[in-house]
Coordinates of N, CA and C in Angstrom, one line a residue:
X157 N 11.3 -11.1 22.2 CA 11.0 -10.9 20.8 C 10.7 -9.5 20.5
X158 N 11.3 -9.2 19.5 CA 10.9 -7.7 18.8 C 10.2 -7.6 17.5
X159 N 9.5 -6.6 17.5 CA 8.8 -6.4 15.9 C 9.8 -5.8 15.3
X160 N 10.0 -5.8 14.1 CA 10.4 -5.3 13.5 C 9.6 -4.4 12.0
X161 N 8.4 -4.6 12.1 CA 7.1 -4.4 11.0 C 5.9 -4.9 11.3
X162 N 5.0 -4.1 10.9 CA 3.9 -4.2 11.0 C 2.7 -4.2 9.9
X163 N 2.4 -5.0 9.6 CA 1.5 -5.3 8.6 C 0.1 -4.9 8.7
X164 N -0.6 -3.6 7.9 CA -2.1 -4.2 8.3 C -2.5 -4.3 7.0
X165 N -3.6 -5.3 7.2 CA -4.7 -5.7 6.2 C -6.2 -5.1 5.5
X166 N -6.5 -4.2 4.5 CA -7.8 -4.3 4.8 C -9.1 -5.5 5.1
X167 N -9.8 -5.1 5.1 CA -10.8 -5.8 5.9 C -11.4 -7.4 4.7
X168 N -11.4 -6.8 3.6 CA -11.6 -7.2 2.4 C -12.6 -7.2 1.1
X169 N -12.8 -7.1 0.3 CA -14.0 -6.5 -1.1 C -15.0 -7.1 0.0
X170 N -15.6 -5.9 0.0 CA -17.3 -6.1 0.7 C -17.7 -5.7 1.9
X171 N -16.5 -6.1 2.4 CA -16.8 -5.7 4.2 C -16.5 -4.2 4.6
X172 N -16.9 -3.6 5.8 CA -16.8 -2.6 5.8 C -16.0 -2.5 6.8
X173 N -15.6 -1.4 7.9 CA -15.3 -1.1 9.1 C -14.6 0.3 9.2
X174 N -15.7 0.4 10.3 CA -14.5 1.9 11.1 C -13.1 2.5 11.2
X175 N -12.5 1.5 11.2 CA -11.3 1.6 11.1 C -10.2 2.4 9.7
X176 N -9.7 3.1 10.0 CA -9.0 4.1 8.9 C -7.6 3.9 9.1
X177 N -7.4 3.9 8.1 CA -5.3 4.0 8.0 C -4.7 5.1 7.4
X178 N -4.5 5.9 7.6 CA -4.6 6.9 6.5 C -2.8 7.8 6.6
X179 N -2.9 8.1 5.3 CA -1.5 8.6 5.1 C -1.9 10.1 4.5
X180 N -1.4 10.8 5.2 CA -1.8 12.5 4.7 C -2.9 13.1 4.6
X181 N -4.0 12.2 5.9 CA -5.0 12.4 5.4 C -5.5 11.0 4.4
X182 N -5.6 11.1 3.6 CA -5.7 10.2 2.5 C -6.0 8.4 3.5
X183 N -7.0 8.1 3.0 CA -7.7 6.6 3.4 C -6.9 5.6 2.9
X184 N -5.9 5.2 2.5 CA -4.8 3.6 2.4 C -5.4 2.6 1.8
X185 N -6.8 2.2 2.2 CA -7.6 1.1 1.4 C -8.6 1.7 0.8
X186 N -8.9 2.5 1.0 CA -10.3 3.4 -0.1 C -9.8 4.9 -0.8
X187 N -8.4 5.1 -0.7 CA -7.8 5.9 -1.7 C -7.7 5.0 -3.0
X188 N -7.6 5.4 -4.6 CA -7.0 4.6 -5.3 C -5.5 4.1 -5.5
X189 N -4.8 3.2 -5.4 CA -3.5 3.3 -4.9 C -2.6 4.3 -6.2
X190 N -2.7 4.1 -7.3 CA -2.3 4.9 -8.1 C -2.6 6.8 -7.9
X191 N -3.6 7.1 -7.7 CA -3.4 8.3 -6.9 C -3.1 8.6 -5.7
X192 N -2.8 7.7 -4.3 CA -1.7 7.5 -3.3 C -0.6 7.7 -3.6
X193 N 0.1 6.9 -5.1 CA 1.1 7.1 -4.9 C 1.7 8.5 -5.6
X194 N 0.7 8.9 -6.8 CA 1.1 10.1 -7.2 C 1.4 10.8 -6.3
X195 N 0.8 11.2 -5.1 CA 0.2 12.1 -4.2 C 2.2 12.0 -3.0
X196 N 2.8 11.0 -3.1 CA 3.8 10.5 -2.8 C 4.3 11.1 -3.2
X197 N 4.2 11.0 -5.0 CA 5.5 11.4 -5.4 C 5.5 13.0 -5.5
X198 N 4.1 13.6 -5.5 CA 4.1 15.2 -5.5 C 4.7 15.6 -4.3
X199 N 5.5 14.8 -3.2 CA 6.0 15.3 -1.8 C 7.5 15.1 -2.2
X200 N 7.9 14.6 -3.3 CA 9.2 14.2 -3.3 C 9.2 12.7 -3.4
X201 N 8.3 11.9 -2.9 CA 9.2 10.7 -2.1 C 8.2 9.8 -3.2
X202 N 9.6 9.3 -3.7 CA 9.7 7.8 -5.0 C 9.0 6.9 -4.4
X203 N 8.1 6.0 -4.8 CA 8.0 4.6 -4.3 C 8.6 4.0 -5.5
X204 N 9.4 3.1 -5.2 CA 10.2 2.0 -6.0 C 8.9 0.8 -6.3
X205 N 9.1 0.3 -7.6 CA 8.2 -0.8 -8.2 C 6.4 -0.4 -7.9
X206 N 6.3 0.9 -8.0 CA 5.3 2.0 -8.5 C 4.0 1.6 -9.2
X207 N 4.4 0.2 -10.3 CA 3.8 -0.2 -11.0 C 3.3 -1.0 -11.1
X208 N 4.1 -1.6 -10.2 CA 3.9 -3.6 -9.9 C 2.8 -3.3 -8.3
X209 N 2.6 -4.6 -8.0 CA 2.0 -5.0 -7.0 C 2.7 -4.9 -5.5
X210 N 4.1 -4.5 -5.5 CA 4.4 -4.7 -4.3 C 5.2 -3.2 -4.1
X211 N 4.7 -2.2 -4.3 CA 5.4 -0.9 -4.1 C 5.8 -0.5 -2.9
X212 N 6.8 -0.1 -2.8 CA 7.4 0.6 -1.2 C 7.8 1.6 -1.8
X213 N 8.1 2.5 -0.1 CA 8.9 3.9 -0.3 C 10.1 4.2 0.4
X214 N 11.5 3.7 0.5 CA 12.4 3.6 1.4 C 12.5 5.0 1.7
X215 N 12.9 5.1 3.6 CA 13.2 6.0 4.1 C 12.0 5.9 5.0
X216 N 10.8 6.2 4.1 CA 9.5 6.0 5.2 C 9.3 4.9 5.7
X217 N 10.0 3.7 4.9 CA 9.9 2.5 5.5 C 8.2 2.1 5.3
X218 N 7.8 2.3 4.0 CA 6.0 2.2 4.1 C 6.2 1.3 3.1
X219 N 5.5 -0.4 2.9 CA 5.5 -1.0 1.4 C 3.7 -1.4 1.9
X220 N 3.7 -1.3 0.6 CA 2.1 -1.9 0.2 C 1.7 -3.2 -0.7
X221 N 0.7 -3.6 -0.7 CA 0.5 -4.5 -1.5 C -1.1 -4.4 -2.3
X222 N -1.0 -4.9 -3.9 CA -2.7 -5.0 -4.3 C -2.8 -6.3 -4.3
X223 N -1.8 -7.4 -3.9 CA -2.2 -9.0 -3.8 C -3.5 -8.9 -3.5
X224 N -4.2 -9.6 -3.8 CA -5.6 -10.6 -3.6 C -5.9 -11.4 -4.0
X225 N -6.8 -12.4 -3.6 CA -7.4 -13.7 -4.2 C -8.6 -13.6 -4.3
X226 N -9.8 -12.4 -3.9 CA -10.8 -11.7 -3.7 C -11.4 -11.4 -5.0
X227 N -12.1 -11.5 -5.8 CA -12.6 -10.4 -6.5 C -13.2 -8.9 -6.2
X228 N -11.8 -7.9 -7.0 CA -12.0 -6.6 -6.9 C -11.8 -6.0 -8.0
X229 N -12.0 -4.7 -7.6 CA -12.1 -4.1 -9.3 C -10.3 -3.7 -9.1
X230 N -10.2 -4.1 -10.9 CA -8.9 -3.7 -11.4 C -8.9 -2.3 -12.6
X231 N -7.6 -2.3 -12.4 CA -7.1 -1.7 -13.4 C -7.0 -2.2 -15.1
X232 N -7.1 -1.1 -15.5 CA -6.6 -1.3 -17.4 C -5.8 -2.7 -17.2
X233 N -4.5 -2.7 -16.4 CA -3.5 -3.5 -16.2 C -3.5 -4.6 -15.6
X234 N -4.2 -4.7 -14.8 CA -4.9 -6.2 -14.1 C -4.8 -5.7 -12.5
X235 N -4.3 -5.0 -12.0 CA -4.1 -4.9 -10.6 C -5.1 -4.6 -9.9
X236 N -5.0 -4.7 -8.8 CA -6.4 -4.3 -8.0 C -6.1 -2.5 -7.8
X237 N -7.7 -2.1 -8.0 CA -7.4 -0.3 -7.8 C -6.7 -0.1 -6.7
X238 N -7.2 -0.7 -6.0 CA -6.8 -0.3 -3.9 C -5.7 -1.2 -3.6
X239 N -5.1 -0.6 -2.6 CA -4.1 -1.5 -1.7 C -4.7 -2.2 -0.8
X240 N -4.0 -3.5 -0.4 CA -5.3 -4.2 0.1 C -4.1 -4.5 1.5
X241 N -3.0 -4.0 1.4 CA -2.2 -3.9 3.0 C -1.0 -2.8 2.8
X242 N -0.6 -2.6 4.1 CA 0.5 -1.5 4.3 C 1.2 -1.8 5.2
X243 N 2.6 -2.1 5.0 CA 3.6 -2.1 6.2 C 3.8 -1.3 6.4
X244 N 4.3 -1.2 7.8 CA 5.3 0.0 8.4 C 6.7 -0.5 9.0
X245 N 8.0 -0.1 8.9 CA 8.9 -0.7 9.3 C 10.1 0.2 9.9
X246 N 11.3 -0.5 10.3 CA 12.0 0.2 10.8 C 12.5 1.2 9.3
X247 N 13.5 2.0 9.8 CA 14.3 3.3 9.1 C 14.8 2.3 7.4
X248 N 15.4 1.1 7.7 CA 16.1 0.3 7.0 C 15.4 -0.6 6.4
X249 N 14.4 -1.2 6.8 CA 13.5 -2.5 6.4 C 13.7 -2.5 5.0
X250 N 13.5 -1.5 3.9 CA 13.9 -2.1 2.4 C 15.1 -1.8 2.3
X251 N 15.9 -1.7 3.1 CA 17.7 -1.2 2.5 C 17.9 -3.0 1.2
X252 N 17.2 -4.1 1.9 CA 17.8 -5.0 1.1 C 17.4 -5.0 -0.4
X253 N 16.3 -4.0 -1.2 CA 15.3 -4.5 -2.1 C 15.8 -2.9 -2.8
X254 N 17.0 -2.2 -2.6 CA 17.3 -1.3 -3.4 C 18.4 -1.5 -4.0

């Protein structure tokens, strides 16, 4: 068996832990994802569906998600501020979702 992706989860509204994911520096679950992804796009690199709840960045092969069933703080828009997981995947993993 091979992986092909890797999913992590934050911990979830309330809990805490050591553990850091971080992209650029920048914390993954305690950045706000809307400034994550600005911070993306000031490098060049698009995340596709930016808006929505399931944003990725092909090439880096990085998708996120603000799904939850948790109460957390949202946005104007209803979303959760934070990303609440982050894949990592091969080169291709979104080739199908462009």
């Amino acid at each position: 068996m091979r992986a092909t992706a890797v999913e992590l989860w934050c911990p979830g509204e309330g809990k805490e832990t050591s553990t850091r994911v971080l992209l650029d520096g920048a914390d993954v679950f305690r950045t706000p994802a809307d400034e994550l992804l600005r911070g993306l796009e000031e490098q060049g690199l698009a995340a596709h569906d930016a808006d929505g709840e399931d944003p990725f960045v092909p090439g880096l092969s990085l998708g996120f998600t603000r799904h939850t069933a948790q109460e957390a703080k949202r946005t104007e828009s209803g979303l959760p501020v934070f990303f609440t997981s982050v894949l990592v995947g091969g080169a291709d993993y979104y080739a199908h979702r462009l």
